[in-house]
Structure formats: structure tokens, C-alpha cells
Amino acid sequence: MPFTGFDITVVALVLLAILILFASIKIVPQGHRYTIERFGRYTRTLEPGLNLIVPFIDRVGKQLNVMEQVLDVPTQEVITKDNASVSSDAVSFYQILNAAQAAYEVRDLELALLNLTMTNIRSVMGSMDLDELLSNRDAINERLLRVIDEAAKPWGIKITRVEIKDIQPPKDLVEAMGRQMKAEREKRAEVLEAEGARNAQILRAEGAKQAAILEAEGKREAAYREAEARERLAEAEAKATQAVSEAIAAGDVQAINYFVAQKYTEAMKAIGTGTNSKVVLMPIEASSLVGTLGGIGAIAKEVFGPNGGDVPPQRPAAAPERAPRRPAPPVNPFQTES
């Protein structure tokens, strides 16, 4: 069946309609944004999903990735404030917030961000001393983030993070820093050792002081108690002497015997415990001591009378004859040395 001119026209119109339909449908993947230009002028931004545009009039201008991206900053030489040359590299994270500004406010976005980051790294690190540069990396990152984010705002960019990866001073400078650190640590060790010795001496002195104080207090307490004991002993001696005196005045022969025997035994104790080396020969028989006490008792009876002083004593007519005394056994000498 031959095709007529009408059939060919219909087929051509169908194919044209299909072509126009495909040209008007734009599918944007997730995490991306497309800018639409009409006759070379930006009109709108396509969101992820299925979008329709005017075919042959509208066209896609820029296809932008709005996910967070990483920008690796290469190593560069930086001169610090104290004229030390160091090598530094960094990494930056950024995200496109406004696709139109990122597409039309700057020509090469990644190159612009790279040069902006490198320039600000030199500016920030060059305003710091080497010691401050090595010890305040967090402060450097914070300053870089603030400065770069402020500079990238007109481009519709959000700088989320800037991190200094490495700072490498020259080799000779690293060796000098190592010697300085070693000297500083040795100095600190000597200072700590001296402080420890001083504290030990102070503690020993405090301990000796406390010991002396406690010893003095102990001696004072002992002296006080000894004096109190002597006072009580003197009072007891005085009371005993008073009691014996009253007993003697009353003619109590037993009290006289007790008093004389006590003094006799105390004298013997003093002789035996003398500090000088000596030889003492003396009778220590119990019969001799009892005989002595008995003689003293007889004398007391003669003085006070048999009734203890109530009746005046009478002088005897004649002294009674004493029986011949048996010879005492030989005395055993003993030597006392102290």
C-alpha cells in the first residue's frame, strides 16, 4: 500500500512530538542541582526528580553537586612571624548551598576555593610565631574556617571544616628544638629534685621539732608527776612521823621498835647500794637485829615506864646480872660493788 503525503506528514508529526517530549523532560539525580538558561539567561534551578522544561528554548546550564565535598590543599612553604620557614598542607570540606551563585558568581569554583584556602593559610600562619604555630593548631583551624567561610559566602558555598594536616619545620630547626626541649626538661627535673630535697628537709625539721616538743612535754609531765609523788611521799612520811611521835609520846613501845627497825633497814639498803666500790663487814643475822630492837625497846621502857608514861619511872635498886652471852657465830663477810 503506497504512502500518501498525508501519512508521511502524520508520521513526521508523531516523531516530532516524541522528540519534543524527550527534550522537555529532565531527570535530576539526588544530590545534584541543574541550572536552566533561557536564551543564555539563568531562569531557575531544577530539583532532584522529574522536571519539565520548554524544549529548544530552555537548556541546562550547569550541573552541580550539592553534597559535601573534600578539597585537598597541597603542601606549601610558609614564613612565620619569627622568620622560620615551614611546610604545611591542609584539607578543606565545603558544600554548595546556592547552585545559581556557585554556577555564575565564580568561573572555576574548585580552583577558586583552593587558591582562597592556600592564601589564607599563609596569612594566618604567617602572623604567628613558630612555637605558637606548633602548639595552637586548633586555633589556626578555627581562624581559617572563619575567614574562608566569610570569603566564600558570595559564591553560595558553606565551608564546613578546615584542618591543617601537617606542619614540617626545617631539619636543623627540628634538631635545635629537640635540644631546647631536652634542656628544658633537664632544668625542670633539677628544679623538681631541688624542691623535693627542700620539702624533705622541711618535713624532717618539722618532725624533729614535733619530737622535741613531745619530748619536752613528756619530761614536763614526768617531772610534774614525780614532784607530785614526792609531795605525797613527804606527806606520808610526815604523817608517819607524826603518828610515831604521838605513839612515842603516848609510850607505845611497838611504834618505837617499828620506827627504829625501818630506819635501820633503810640505812642497810643505802650502804649496800652505794655508788662507790667498797667492802662492808657487818652482822646480818636476824637475831642480832631482833636483839638490837629488843634493847631499844628496853631503853624505851626504862624511859617511859612499863605503863607507857602514865606512872613516872622508878630507878631500879641494882642492875640485874646478865647471863654470859654465847659467842656469836663467825660473821660471813660480803662484798658489794656498784
Coordinates of C-alpha atoms in Angstrom, one line a residue:
M1 CA 0.0 0.0 0.0
P2 CA 1.6 3.2 -1.1
F3 CA 2.0 6.0 1.5
T4 CA 0.3 9.2 0.6
G5 CA 1.6 12.6 1.5
F6 CA -0.8 12.8 4.5
D7 CA 0.5 9.6 6.0
I8 CA 4.1 10.9 5.8
T9 CA 3.0 14.1 7.5
V10 CA 1.3 12.3 10.3
V11 CA 4.4 10.1 10.9
A12 CA 6.6 13.1 10.9
L13 CA 4.4 14.9 13.4
V14 CA 4.4 11.9 15.7
L15 CA 8.2 11.7 15.6
L16 CA 8.5 15.4 16.3
A17 CA 6.1 15.1 19.2
I18 CA 8.2 12.3 20.7
L19 CA 11.4 14.3 20.2
I20 CA 9.8 17.4 21.8
L21 CA 8.6 15.2 24.7
F22 CA 12.1 13.8 25.3
A23 CA 13.6 17.2 25.0
S24 CA 11.3 18.7 27.6
I25 CA 11.8 16.0 30.3
K26 CA 14.9 16.4 32.6
I27 CA 15.6 13.9 35.4
V28 CA 17.9 15.3 38.1
P29 CA 19.6 12.7 40.4
Q30 CA 19.7 13.1 44.2
G31 CA 22.4 15.3 45.5
H32 CA 22.6 17.4 42.4
R33 CA 21.1 20.7 41.1
Y34 CA 20.7 21.8 37.4
T35 CA 20.5 25.4 36.4
I36 CA 18.2 26.3 33.5
E37 CA 19.0 29.0 31.0
R38 CA 16.6 30.6 28.5
F39 CA 18.3 32.3 25.7
G40 CA 21.5 32.3 27.7
R41 CA 19.9 33.8 30.9
Y42 CA 19.5 32.0 34.1
T43 CA 15.9 31.4 35.0
R44 CA 15.6 28.6 37.6
T45 CA 17.2 25.6 39.3
L46 CA 15.9 22.1 38.8
E47 CA 15.5 20.0 42.0
P48 CA 16.1 16.2 42.1
G49 CA 13.5 14.2 40.3
L50 CA 11.4 14.6 37.1
N51 CA 11.3 18.1 35.7
L52 CA 9.8 19.7 32.6
I53 CA 11.4 22.5 30.6
V54 CA 10.5 24.3 27.4
P55 CA 12.2 22.4 24.7
F56 CA 14.5 24.2 22.3
I57 CA 14.1 27.4 24.3
D58 CA 15.3 26.3 27.8
R59 CA 18.5 24.4 28.3
V60 CA 20.5 23.0 31.2
G61 CA 23.3 25.4 32.1
K62 CA 25.4 23.9 35.0
Q63 CA 25.1 20.5 36.6
L64 CA 26.3 21.0 40.2
N65 CA 27.0 18.5 43.0
V66 CA 25.5 19.9 46.3
M67 CA 26.8 17.1 48.5
E68 CA 29.7 17.9 50.9
Q69 CA 33.0 17.7 49.0
V70 CA 36.6 17.4 50.0
L71 CA 39.3 19.8 48.7
D72 CA 42.9 18.7 49.2
V73 CA 45.2 21.6 49.7
P74 CA 48.8 20.8 48.5
T75 CA 52.0 21.4 50.6
Q76 CA 53.3 25.0 50.5
E77 CA 56.0 27.0 52.2
V78 CA 55.0 29.4 54.9
I79 CA 57.2 32.1 56.6
T80 CA 56.2 32.6 60.2
K81 CA 56.3 35.8 62.2
D82 CA 59.8 35.0 63.6
N83 CA 61.1 34.3 60.1
A84 CA 61.0 30.5 60.3
S85 CA 60.2 28.6 57.1
V86 CA 57.8 25.7 57.5
S87 CA 56.0 23.4 55.1
S88 CA 52.3 22.9 55.6
D89 CA 49.3 21.2 53.9
A90 CA 45.7 21.1 54.7
V91 CA 42.3 19.7 53.8
S92 CA 39.0 21.6 53.4
F93 CA 35.4 20.5 53.3
Y94 CA 32.7 22.6 51.6
Q95 CA 29.1 22.3 50.4
I96 CA 27.1 24.2 47.7
L97 CA 24.1 25.9 49.2
N98 CA 23.1 28.1 46.3
A99 CA 23.5 26.5 42.9
A100 CA 23.0 29.7 40.9
Q101 CA 25.6 31.6 42.8
A102 CA 28.1 28.7 42.6
A103 CA 27.5 28.5 38.9
Y104 CA 27.5 32.2 37.9
E105 CA 29.4 34.1 40.6
V106 CA 32.7 32.4 40.1
R107 CA 34.1 30.7 37.0
D108 CA 36.1 27.8 38.4
L109 CA 34.7 27.1 41.8
E110 CA 37.2 24.4 42.9
L111 CA 40.2 26.4 41.8
A112 CA 38.9 29.5 43.5
L113 CA 38.4 27.7 46.8
L114 CA 41.9 26.1 46.5
N115 CA 43.6 29.4 46.0
L116 CA 41.5 31.1 48.7
T117 CA 42.4 28.4 51.2
M118 CA 46.1 28.5 50.4
T119 CA 46.3 32.3 50.6
N120 CA 44.5 32.4 54.0
I121 CA 46.8 29.6 55.3
R122 CA 49.8 31.7 54.5
S123 CA 48.2 34.8 56.0
V124 CA 47.1 33.1 59.3
M125 CA 50.2 31.1 59.9
G126 CA 52.5 33.9 58.9
S127 CA 51.0 36.1 61.7
M128 CA 52.1 33.6 64.3
D129 CA 55.4 32.6 65.9
L130 CA 56.8 29.1 65.3
D131 CA 56.1 28.0 68.9
E132 CA 52.6 29.3 68.8
L133 CA 52.1 27.7 65.3
L134 CA 53.1 24.3 66.6
S135 CA 51.1 24.4 69.8
N136 CA 47.9 26.1 68.7
R137 CA 46.7 24.0 65.7
D138 CA 43.1 24.2 66.8
A139 CA 43.2 28.0 66.9
I140 CA 44.7 28.0 63.4
N141 CA 41.9 25.7 62.1
E142 CA 39.2 27.9 63.7
R143 CA 40.6 31.1 62.2
L144 CA 41.0 29.6 58.8
L145 CA 37.4 28.3 58.9
R146 CA 36.0 31.7 59.9
V147 CA 38.0 33.6 57.3
I148 CA 37.5 31.2 54.3
D149 CA 33.8 30.8 55.1
E150 CA 33.3 34.5 55.2
A151 CA 35.1 34.9 51.8
A152 CA 33.1 32.1 50.1
K153 CA 29.7 33.3 51.1
P154 CA 29.1 35.3 47.8
W155 CA 29.7 32.1 45.9
G156 CA 26.9 30.3 47.7
I157 CA 29.4 28.0 49.4
K158 CA 29.5 26.8 53.0
I159 CA 32.9 25.9 54.4
T160 CA 32.2 23.2 56.9
R161 CA 35.7 22.4 58.1
V162 CA 39.4 23.3 57.5
E163 CA 42.1 21.1 59.0
I164 CA 45.9 21.6 58.9
K165 CA 47.2 18.1 58.2
D166 CA 50.9 18.6 58.8
I167 CA 53.4 21.3 59.7
Q168 CA 57.1 20.5 59.0
P169 CA 59.8 22.8 60.2
P170 CA 63.3 22.6 58.6
K171 CA 65.5 19.7 59.8
D172 CA 68.1 21.9 61.5
L173 CA 65.3 23.8 63.3
V174 CA 63.8 20.5 64.5
E175 CA 67.2 19.5 65.9
A176 CA 67.5 22.8 67.7
M177 CA 64.0 22.4 69.1
G178 CA 64.9 18.9 70.3
R179 CA 68.0 20.3 72.1
Q180 CA 65.9 23.1 73.6
M181 CA 63.2 20.7 74.8
K182 CA 65.9 18.4 76.3
A183 CA 67.5 21.3 78.2
E184 CA 64.1 22.5 79.4
R185 CA 63.2 19.0 80.7
E186 CA 66.5 18.7 82.4
K187 CA 66.1 22.1 84.0
R188 CA 62.6 21.1 85.1
A189 CA 63.9 17.8 86.6
E190 CA 66.6 19.7 88.5
V191 CA 64.1 22.2 89.9
L192 CA 61.7 19.4 90.9
E193 CA 64.6 17.5 92.6
A194 CA 65.7 20.6 94.5
E195 CA 62.1 21.3 95.6
G196 CA 61.8 17.7 96.7
A197 CA 65.0 17.9 98.7
R198 CA 63.9 21.2 100.3
N199 CA 60.5 19.7 101.2
A200 CA 62.2 16.7 102.7
Q201 CA 64.4 18.9 104.8
I202 CA 61.4 20.9 105.9
L203 CA 59.5 17.8 106.8
R204 CA 62.4 16.4 108.7
A205 CA 62.9 19.7 110.6
E206 CA 59.1 19.7 111.4
G207 CA 59.4 16.1 112.6
A208 CA 62.4 16.9 114.8
K209 CA 60.5 20.0 116.1
Q210 CA 57.4 18.0 116.9
A211 CA 59.5 15.2 118.5
A212 CA 61.4 17.8 120.7
I213 CA 58.0 19.4 121.7
L214 CA 56.6 16.0 122.6
E215 CA 59.7 15.0 124.5
A216 CA 59.7 18.3 126.4
E217 CA 56.0 17.8 127.2
G218 CA 56.7 14.3 128.3
K219 CA 59.6 15.4 130.6
R220 CA 57.4 18.2 132.0
E221 CA 54.6 15.7 132.7
A222 CA 57.1 13.2 134.2
A223 CA 58.6 16.0 136.4
Y224 CA 55.1 17.1 137.5
R225 CA 54.1 13.5 138.3
E226 CA 57.5 12.9 140.1
A227 CA 57.1 16.1 142.1
E228 CA 53.5 15.1 143.0
A229 CA 54.8 11.7 144.0
R230 CA 57.5 13.2 146.2
E231 CA 54.9 15.5 147.7
R232 CA 52.6 12.7 148.5
L233 CA 55.6 10.6 149.9
A234 CA 56.6 13.6 152.0
E235 CA 53.1 13.9 153.3
A236 CA 53.0 10.2 154.0
E237 CA 56.4 10.5 155.8
A238 CA 55.2 13.5 157.8
K239 CA 52.0 11.6 158.8
A240 CA 54.0 8.5 159.7
T241 CA 56.5 10.6 161.7
Q242 CA 53.6 12.4 163.4
A243 CA 51.9 9.1 164.2
V244 CA 55.2 7.6 165.5
S245 CA 55.8 10.8 167.6
E246 CA 52.3 10.6 169.0
A247 CA 52.8 6.9 169.8
I248 CA 56.2 7.6 171.4
A249 CA 54.7 10.4 173.4
A250 CA 51.9 8.0 174.5
G251 CA 54.6 5.5 175.5
D252 CA 53.9 2.9 172.7
V253 CA 57.0 0.7 172.6
Q254 CA 55.9 -1.1 169.4
A255 CA 55.8 2.2 167.5
I256 CA 59.4 2.9 168.6
N257 CA 60.5 -0.5 167.6
Y258 CA 58.8 -0.2 164.1
F259 CA 60.4 3.3 163.6
V260 CA 63.9 2.2 164.6
A261 CA 63.7 -1.0 162.5
Q262 CA 62.5 0.9 159.5
K263 CA 65.4 3.4 159.8
Y264 CA 67.9 0.5 160.3
T265 CA 66.8 -1.4 157.2
E266 CA 66.9 1.8 155.1
A267 CA 70.4 2.5 156.3
M268 CA 71.5 -1.0 155.4
K269 CA 69.9 -0.6 152.0
A270 CA 71.7 2.7 151.4
I271 CA 75.0 1.1 152.4
G272 CA 74.5 -1.8 150.1
T273 CA 73.5 0.3 147.1
G274 CA 76.3 2.9 147.3
T275 CA 77.9 4.2 144.2
N276 CA 81.5 3.6 145.4
S277 CA 83.1 0.3 145.3
K278 CA 83.7 -0.9 148.9
V279 CA 83.8 -3.9 151.2
V280 CA 81.4 -3.8 154.1
L281 CA 81.7 -6.3 157.0
M282 CA 78.6 -6.3 159.2
P283 CA 76.5 -8.9 161.0
I284 CA 73.3 -9.6 159.2
E285 CA 71.8 -12.2 161.4
A286 CA 68.2 -11.8 162.2
S287 CA 68.9 -12.5 165.9
S288 CA 71.2 -9.5 166.1
L289 CA 68.7 -7.2 164.5
V290 CA 65.9 -8.5 166.9
G291 CA 68.3 -8.1 169.8
T292 CA 69.0 -4.6 168.8
L293 CA 65.3 -3.8 168.6
G294 CA 64.7 -5.5 171.9
G295 CA 67.4 -3.4 173.5
I296 CA 66.0 -0.3 172.2
G297 CA 62.6 -1.4 173.5
A298 CA 64.0 -2.0 176.9
I299 CA 65.5 1.5 177.0
A300 CA 62.2 3.0 176.0
K301 CA 60.5 1.1 178.9
E302 CA 63.0 2.5 181.3
V303 CA 62.4 6.0 180.0
F304 CA 58.6 5.9 179.8
G305 CA 57.9 3.2 182.3
P306 CA 56.0 0.0 181.9
N307 CA 52.7 1.7 181.7
G308 CA 53.5 3.9 178.7
G309 CA 54.2 7.2 180.5
D310 CA 51.2 7.2 182.9
V311 CA 53.3 6.4 186.0
P312 CA 56.7 8.0 186.4
P313 CA 59.5 5.5 186.1
Q314 CA 61.3 4.3 189.2
R315 CA 65.0 3.8 189.2
P316 CA 65.9 0.1 189.9
A317 CA 67.9 -0.7 193.0
A318 CA 70.5 -2.6 191.2
A319 CA 71.1 -3.7 187.7
P320 CA 70.3 -7.3 187.1
E321 CA 73.1 -9.6 186.2
R322 CA 73.2 -10.7 182.7
A323 CA 73.8 -14.2 181.8
P324 CA 77.1 -14.8 179.9
R325 CA 76.4 -14.3 176.3
R326 CA 77.2 -17.1 173.9
P327 CA 79.7 -16.1 171.3
A328 CA 78.1 -15.2 168.0
P329 CA 78.9 -17.4 165.1
P330 CA 81.5 -16.1 162.7
V331 CA 80.3 -13.3 160.5
N332 CA 80.3 -14.0 156.8
P333 CA 81.7 -11.0 155.0
F334 CA 80.2 -10.0 151.7
Q335 CA 81.5 -7.6 149.2
T336 CA 79.2 -5.0 147.5
E337 CA 80.3 -3.4 144.3
S338 CA 78.4 -0.9 142.2

